[in-house]
Amino acid sequence: MNEPFLFKLCSQFICSLIAIFALASPQVRADEPWQANPDTVARLTKQRSEFNYDEAKVPAYTLPDPLVKSDGSKVTDADDWNQTRRAELMELFRSQVYGRRPTTPYTIRFDKTAEIDDAFDGLAVGRSMSAVITVGSRSYAFPFVVFVPKKENQKVPAIVHINNRNFISLKTATTEHDPFWPVKSIVERGYATASFHTSDVDPDDKTRYADGVRSFFADGKPPPDDAWRSLSAWGWAASRVLDHLETLDVVDATQAAVVGHSRGGKTALWAACEDTRFAIAYSNNSGCGGAALSRRALGETVGRITEVFPHWFCKNFADYTGREKHLPVDQHEVMALIAPRSIYVTSADEDLWADPRGEYLSLVSASPVFRLLGIDSIADESMPAVNQPRVVGHTGYHIRSGAHNLGEQDWKWFLNFADTIVKQ
Ligand code: GCU
């Protein structure tokens, strides 16, 4: 063997070792700024002893490398990513995790059902809308509420909020402050905002397929194993609300964020993968099937989520119960699919069910893709301390003290991040 050849061989070997180690499970140092409170670990373990909340018991894992293509070759540049690898990953997530959306042609129209012209002392116009989707002679409609700040000669960025709790009507939104969707604060910060309820699109109930938009598109036929499930259907609805925002003169729909909490956070991430018009995805406490790495199996697992919520993921996802290491993807690649656009991920200190460290690490593990695409992102494997938001380039993260929830403080930090991304 001649020397240059040997040298090349050795350096290739070293490079592959680096690539493997870069994606292997990181060691959690004793002096980490954030560690789960041992009392919380003990309390949750007592409540649900069949699940692991202990960092020390997370299995060693190696994440699939988003920059290695299915033929084993490395993604060479941004074009290669955009033209080849991104499509491969989308296909894997559609076939193995979230299911495929229908390709049935449809038309959509937006009917205004009510309006308040002087919401918040004249700060905004609020409207109740109905999105009416028509296929042939059949129609399906879902309601949403939209607020646009009254600003002259200026386009504003927008936030699409996925509501998985109680529907907040136009009237309620203007008369009662709800930290889950704090419309007044959002509008005061210069954003338009719209919200719809998940169950109005596809009932969040495994027994009610027949009443939702998935059944509507399938004309009542049962869904094939790889067909979309509720998370994807809700994400699709977020895109339809964005269609509406695009029609409003006062909104700059190229600066739109999709926001959701918990199951809504899972939805927001996948919505931004499927629809690249979203400039920002904000996942709040989304956990398993959202921001958290499946391979860590800390808190909620693939087995438990697919058993209790079979209508959320396509059938194949359940096959990885107890065998997460065989998943051809992991959730850091959801982040990678959103790159180079912006992502904000949050956790809550007591919400170990959603695996805060797994949520953070999945954002960090997408950093090689952000780098390839020429965008800065969080790459430090060490989590920030509680209540210390971290923002680097197109990514942001915070772990808030307290329980699983989306509240005023989360919104405040998220909007600070969004302000750095959108140009007002
Ligand atoms: C359950 C579920 C989670 C989900 C959460 C929510 O706890 O196990 O996966 O995120 O509900 O949506 O509130």
XYZ file of C-alpha atoms and ligand atoms in Angstrom:
437
model
C 0.000 0.000 0.000
C 1.405 3.415 -0.843
C 1.535 6.087 1.846
C -1.079 8.577 0.538
C -3.554 5.694 0.221
C -2.843 4.531 3.783
C -3.187 8.097 5.016
C -6.561 8.450 3.255
C -7.769 5.162 4.694
C -6.747 6.148 8.232
C -8.301 9.581 8.041
C -11.550 8.097 6.679
C -11.571 5.661 9.596
C -10.980 8.473 12.091
C -13.733 10.567 10.478
C -16.241 7.710 10.760
C -15.282 7.192 14.402
C -15.870 10.874 15.067
C -19.234 10.680 13.319
C -20.268 7.660 15.409
C -19.130 9.204 18.695
C -20.748 12.524 17.873
C -24.139 10.809 17.727
C -23.632 8.364 20.591
C -25.412 8.985 23.882
C -23.584 11.753 25.749
C -22.361 11.334 29.310
C -24.284 13.419 31.817
C -21.665 15.125 33.968
C -22.065 15.342 37.739
C -21.977 19.153 37.582
C -24.608 19.523 34.837
C -26.528 22.832 35.233
C -29.806 20.924 34.986
C -30.431 17.568 36.593
C -33.798 16.089 37.392
C -34.682 16.650 41.014
C -34.198 13.277 42.794
C -37.468 13.827 44.703
C -39.347 14.230 41.418
C -37.671 11.086 40.059
C -38.661 9.156 43.196
C -42.238 10.487 43.175
C -42.845 9.695 39.502
C -41.187 6.286 39.772
C -43.538 5.470 42.627
C -46.548 6.604 40.585
C -45.606 4.689 37.440
C -43.034 2.068 38.362
C -43.095 0.432 34.908
C -41.428 3.527 33.373
C -37.874 4.770 33.771
C -37.261 8.276 35.126
C -33.667 7.675 36.145
C -30.963 9.155 33.894
C -28.509 6.455 34.997
C -30.801 3.791 33.523
C -31.123 5.322 30.064
C -29.803 2.686 27.654
C -26.650 3.468 25.667
C -27.749 4.376 22.169
C -26.414 5.599 18.854
C -28.585 7.980 16.907
C -29.009 7.549 13.169
C -26.877 10.147 11.410
C -29.151 12.569 9.508
C -26.262 13.260 7.149
C -25.802 9.656 5.995
C -28.008 8.702 3.056
C -29.788 5.361 2.714
C -27.033 4.110 0.374
C -24.494 4.735 3.163
C -22.868 7.751 1.540
C -22.425 11.052 3.336
C -24.493 14.135 2.423
C -21.990 16.385 0.716
C -23.615 19.820 0.701
C -26.844 21.798 1.066
C -28.049 20.794 -2.416
C -27.520 17.129 -1.633
C -29.482 17.586 1.601
C -32.339 19.442 -0.085
C -32.567 17.241 -3.140
C -31.933 13.776 -1.702
C -31.612 13.329 2.011
C -34.515 15.503 3.118
C -36.904 13.517 0.914
C -35.525 10.223 2.258
C -36.140 11.312 5.835
C -39.635 12.601 5.044
C -40.455 9.224 3.528
C -39.163 7.397 6.623
C -41.161 9.574 9.013
C -44.284 9.248 6.875
C -44.048 5.488 6.540
C -42.809 4.682 10.063
C -44.104 7.389 12.398
C -46.771 9.925 11.377
C -48.349 8.387 8.269
C -48.962 9.740 4.781
C -51.368 12.538 4.030
C -53.936 11.969 1.291
C -53.287 13.317 -2.172
C -57.005 13.761 -2.968
C -57.588 17.151 -4.623
C -59.831 19.482 -2.612
C -60.902 23.093 -2.577
C -60.989 25.302 0.463
C -62.863 28.470 1.345
C -62.911 30.579 4.470
C -66.236 31.878 5.786
C -66.355 34.653 8.343
C -68.899 33.787 11.034
C -68.365 36.693 13.492
C -66.163 39.746 13.932
C -65.101 42.083 16.754
C -63.603 45.209 15.273
C -62.203 46.776 18.422
C -60.764 43.913 20.441
C -58.464 44.945 23.314
C -59.479 48.607 23.198
C -59.073 48.831 19.466
C -55.688 47.103 19.293
C -56.876 44.297 17.023
C -59.642 42.933 14.844
C -60.845 39.481 15.869
C -62.756 37.082 13.639
C -64.409 33.692 13.939
C -63.780 31.747 10.767
C -64.827 28.452 9.267
C -62.462 26.584 6.945
C -64.660 24.670 4.521
C -62.933 21.838 2.639
C -64.752 20.370 -0.339
C -64.101 17.139 -2.231
C -66.615 16.546 -5.028
C -70.022 17.157 -3.481
C -68.916 16.564 0.123
C -67.650 19.173 2.573
C -65.938 19.192 5.961
C -65.586 22.342 8.044
C -63.609 23.319 11.106
C -63.691 26.618 13.008
C -60.793 28.829 14.003
C -60.344 32.255 15.562
C -57.965 34.877 14.213
C -56.737 38.220 15.558
C -54.810 40.780 13.537
C -53.266 43.874 15.095
C -54.458 47.144 13.611
C -51.263 48.450 12.109
C -51.174 50.744 9.159
C -48.795 50.206 6.240
C -47.018 47.429 8.044
C -47.175 43.670 7.643
C -46.979 41.647 10.830
C -45.648 38.139 11.562
C -48.157 35.519 12.681
C -48.556 32.653 15.115
C -50.753 29.622 14.486
C -51.697 28.058 17.811
C -52.808 24.432 18.001
C -55.261 24.111 20.887
C -55.544 20.649 22.450
C -57.330 21.842 25.612
C -60.581 23.846 25.702
C -61.655 25.643 22.555
C -61.228 29.386 23.073
C -63.981 31.229 21.225
C -63.685 34.742 19.780
C -65.714 36.157 22.661
C -63.800 34.301 25.367
C -60.477 35.291 23.828
C -61.412 38.950 24.021
C -62.968 38.914 27.484
C -61.010 36.343 29.491
C -57.258 36.110 29.708
C -56.100 32.536 29.041
C -52.345 31.913 29.481
C -52.619 28.905 27.163
C -53.306 31.305 24.275
C -52.715 34.824 25.647
C -54.046 36.708 22.652
C -53.704 40.212 24.080
C -50.028 39.733 24.981
C -49.299 38.221 21.562
C -51.040 41.047 19.712
C -49.352 43.663 21.897
C -46.023 42.206 20.841
C -46.977 42.893 17.238
C -48.060 39.452 16.027
C -51.264 38.285 14.387
C -52.466 35.007 15.848
C -54.958 32.260 15.042
C -56.040 29.189 16.964
C -58.047 26.065 16.209
C -59.027 23.077 18.298
C -57.543 19.675 17.468
C -60.776 17.737 18.003
C -62.684 19.978 15.592
C -60.361 18.671 12.881
C -59.972 15.072 13.942
C -61.490 13.989 17.266
C -58.810 13.192 19.823
C -60.478 9.880 20.542
C -59.427 6.514 19.181
C -63.070 5.478 18.712
C -64.168 8.506 16.661
C -62.285 8.167 13.367
C -65.599 8.382 11.495
C -66.174 11.967 12.685
C -62.893 13.498 11.543
C -61.198 14.903 8.483
C -59.234 11.683 7.893
C -62.417 9.731 7.415
C -63.807 12.574 5.297
C -60.848 12.324 2.888
C -61.066 8.515 2.847
C -64.827 8.734 2.189
C -65.463 6.677 5.313
C -63.088 3.841 4.429
C -60.801 2.588 7.223
C -57.262 4.014 7.124
C -54.480 1.886 5.594
C -51.608 1.139 8.017
C -49.404 3.882 6.582
C -52.125 6.545 6.325
C -51.948 9.782 8.312
C -53.186 9.770 11.874
C -54.449 12.572 14.103
C -51.120 14.344 14.723
C -50.598 14.718 11.002
C -54.244 15.716 10.458
C -53.980 18.439 13.105
C -50.733 19.644 11.514
C -52.491 19.709 8.147
C -55.157 21.962 9.698
C -52.418 24.339 10.920
C -51.396 24.649 7.270
C -54.971 25.433 6.251
C -55.051 28.238 8.825
C -51.794 29.465 7.298
C -53.535 29.395 3.881
C -56.019 31.850 5.354
C -53.315 34.057 6.876
C -51.718 34.246 3.425
C -54.866 35.941 2.142
C -54.679 38.776 4.708
C -52.960 41.946 3.496
C -51.766 42.865 6.956
C -50.032 39.514 7.601
C -46.580 38.502 6.387
C -47.227 34.776 6.107
C -43.575 34.099 5.278
C -42.930 34.924 8.953
C -45.336 32.480 10.551
C -44.765 30.264 13.564
C -46.660 27.099 14.438
C -47.037 26.585 18.169
C -48.325 23.713 20.252
C -48.173 22.197 23.695
C -47.699 18.521 24.474
C -49.632 16.560 21.804
C -50.005 19.960 20.137
C -46.208 20.349 20.315
C -45.686 17.008 18.577
C -48.119 18.282 15.977
C -46.347 21.638 15.570
C -43.028 19.945 14.813
C -44.468 17.576 12.238
C -46.567 20.393 10.728
C -43.352 22.327 10.081
C -41.704 19.270 8.500
C -44.623 18.783 6.111
C -45.111 22.480 5.366
C -41.928 24.436 4.755
C -43.868 27.712 4.697
C -43.705 27.743 8.505
C -40.715 29.877 9.455
C -40.696 28.786 13.100
C -41.852 25.700 14.997
C -42.389 25.929 18.739
C -42.714 22.658 20.611
C -43.744 23.129 24.227
C -43.260 20.059 26.464
C -43.935 17.779 23.485
C -42.113 14.687 24.772
C -42.429 11.254 23.162
C -43.163 11.417 19.429
C -42.347 15.143 19.584
C -39.011 16.595 20.611
C -37.843 13.753 22.880
C -35.460 11.135 21.525
C -37.315 7.807 21.345
C -34.144 5.794 21.978
C -33.729 7.220 25.486
C -37.077 5.727 26.545
C -37.115 7.998 29.596
C -40.635 8.723 30.794
C -43.180 7.930 28.083
C -42.134 5.239 25.602
C -43.101 4.305 22.044
C -44.890 1.258 23.450
C -47.033 3.204 25.864
C -47.911 6.096 23.513
C -48.943 3.849 20.637
C -51.013 1.677 22.966
C -52.913 4.504 24.669
C -53.136 6.812 21.645
C -53.288 4.472 18.610
C -54.929 7.247 16.574
C -51.882 9.571 16.806
C -49.232 7.635 14.855
C -49.361 5.333 11.858
C -49.435 1.652 12.696
C -45.768 0.986 11.961
C -44.610 3.126 14.862
C -46.071 0.614 17.321
C -43.739 -2.057 15.884
C -40.831 -0.307 17.611
C -42.254 -0.997 21.047
C -39.291 -2.005 23.202
C -37.031 -1.962 20.134
C -36.485 1.759 19.656
C -32.919 1.167 18.522
C -34.308 -0.357 15.327
C -36.148 2.821 14.367
C -34.558 4.039 11.127
C -35.038 7.601 12.405
C -35.159 9.419 15.712
C -36.706 12.713 16.714
C -33.544 14.800 16.184
C -34.232 14.229 12.492
C -37.589 15.982 12.858
C -35.531 18.988 13.982
C -33.193 18.448 11.041
C -36.158 18.477 8.639
C -37.171 21.894 9.965
C -33.638 23.299 9.514
C -32.538 25.827 8.366
C -35.791 27.369 9.576
C -36.193 28.136 13.275
C -37.095 25.888 16.182
C -37.907 26.672 19.792
C -38.096 23.741 22.210
C -39.114 23.884 25.848
C -39.293 21.528 28.770
C -40.560 21.812 32.335
C -38.472 20.814 35.316
C -41.072 18.467 36.816
C -42.254 17.075 33.474
C -40.037 14.001 33.344
C -42.769 12.118 31.464
C -41.724 14.259 28.466
C -37.970 13.676 29.086
C -36.475 17.211 29.223
C -32.945 16.021 28.452
C -34.210 13.964 25.505
C -36.022 17.052 24.185
C -32.903 19.180 24.494
C -30.556 16.585 23.010
C -32.682 16.115 19.964
C -32.344 19.822 19.173
C -28.587 19.631 19.731
C -28.246 16.491 17.599
C -29.674 18.377 14.622
C -26.808 20.884 14.768
C -24.707 19.130 12.073
C -27.583 19.734 9.654
C -27.941 23.390 10.643
C -24.166 23.733 10.187
C -24.297 22.140 6.741
C -27.028 24.620 5.807
C -24.930 27.529 7.033
C -27.008 28.409 10.100
C -25.925 28.645 13.727
C -27.732 26.478 16.259
C -27.401 25.155 19.800
C -24.639 22.529 19.848
C -23.700 22.409 23.531
C -24.691 19.016 24.967
C -24.891 20.480 28.441
C -28.405 21.773 29.183
C -28.948 25.310 30.466
C -30.043 25.730 34.076
C -33.712 26.078 34.875
C -35.344 29.385 33.795
C -32.295 30.368 31.705
C -33.390 30.462 28.060
C -30.633 29.681 25.566
C -30.787 31.083 22.033
C -28.222 30.351 19.329
C -28.920 31.292 15.713
C -32.151 29.673 14.552
C -32.681 27.592 17.697
C -33.816 28.317 21.226
C -34.538 26.279 24.329
C -35.668 26.768 27.893
C -36.491 24.524 30.806
C -38.984 26.245 33.055
C -39.492 25.478 36.720
C -42.760 23.746 37.463
C -45.105 21.312 35.807
C -46.227 20.259 32.323
C -48.013 23.328 30.951
C -47.946 26.172 28.444
C -48.231 29.489 30.242
C -47.394 33.165 30.176
C -43.704 32.670 31.006
C -43.222 30.145 28.166
C -44.905 32.545 25.749
C -42.754 35.442 26.918
C -39.506 33.581 26.313
C -40.771 32.148 23.051
C -41.772 35.592 21.767
C -38.339 36.950 22.741
C -36.889 34.218 20.531
C -39.368 34.850 17.706
C -38.475 38.563 17.818
C -34.881 37.643 16.963
C -36.041 35.656 13.927
C -38.808 37.681 12.323
C -38.217 41.088 10.864
C -40.871 43.524 12.030
C -50.356 12.362 27.736
C -49.483 11.699 26.702
C -48.406 12.641 26.167
C -49.009 13.955 25.724
C -49.866 14.538 26.817
C -50.644 15.789 26.412
O -49.622 12.589 28.892
O -48.918 10.545 27.276
O -47.712 12.061 25.088
O -47.994 14.830 25.309
O -50.834 13.585 27.228
O -50.878 16.015 25.234
O -51.040 16.530 27.309
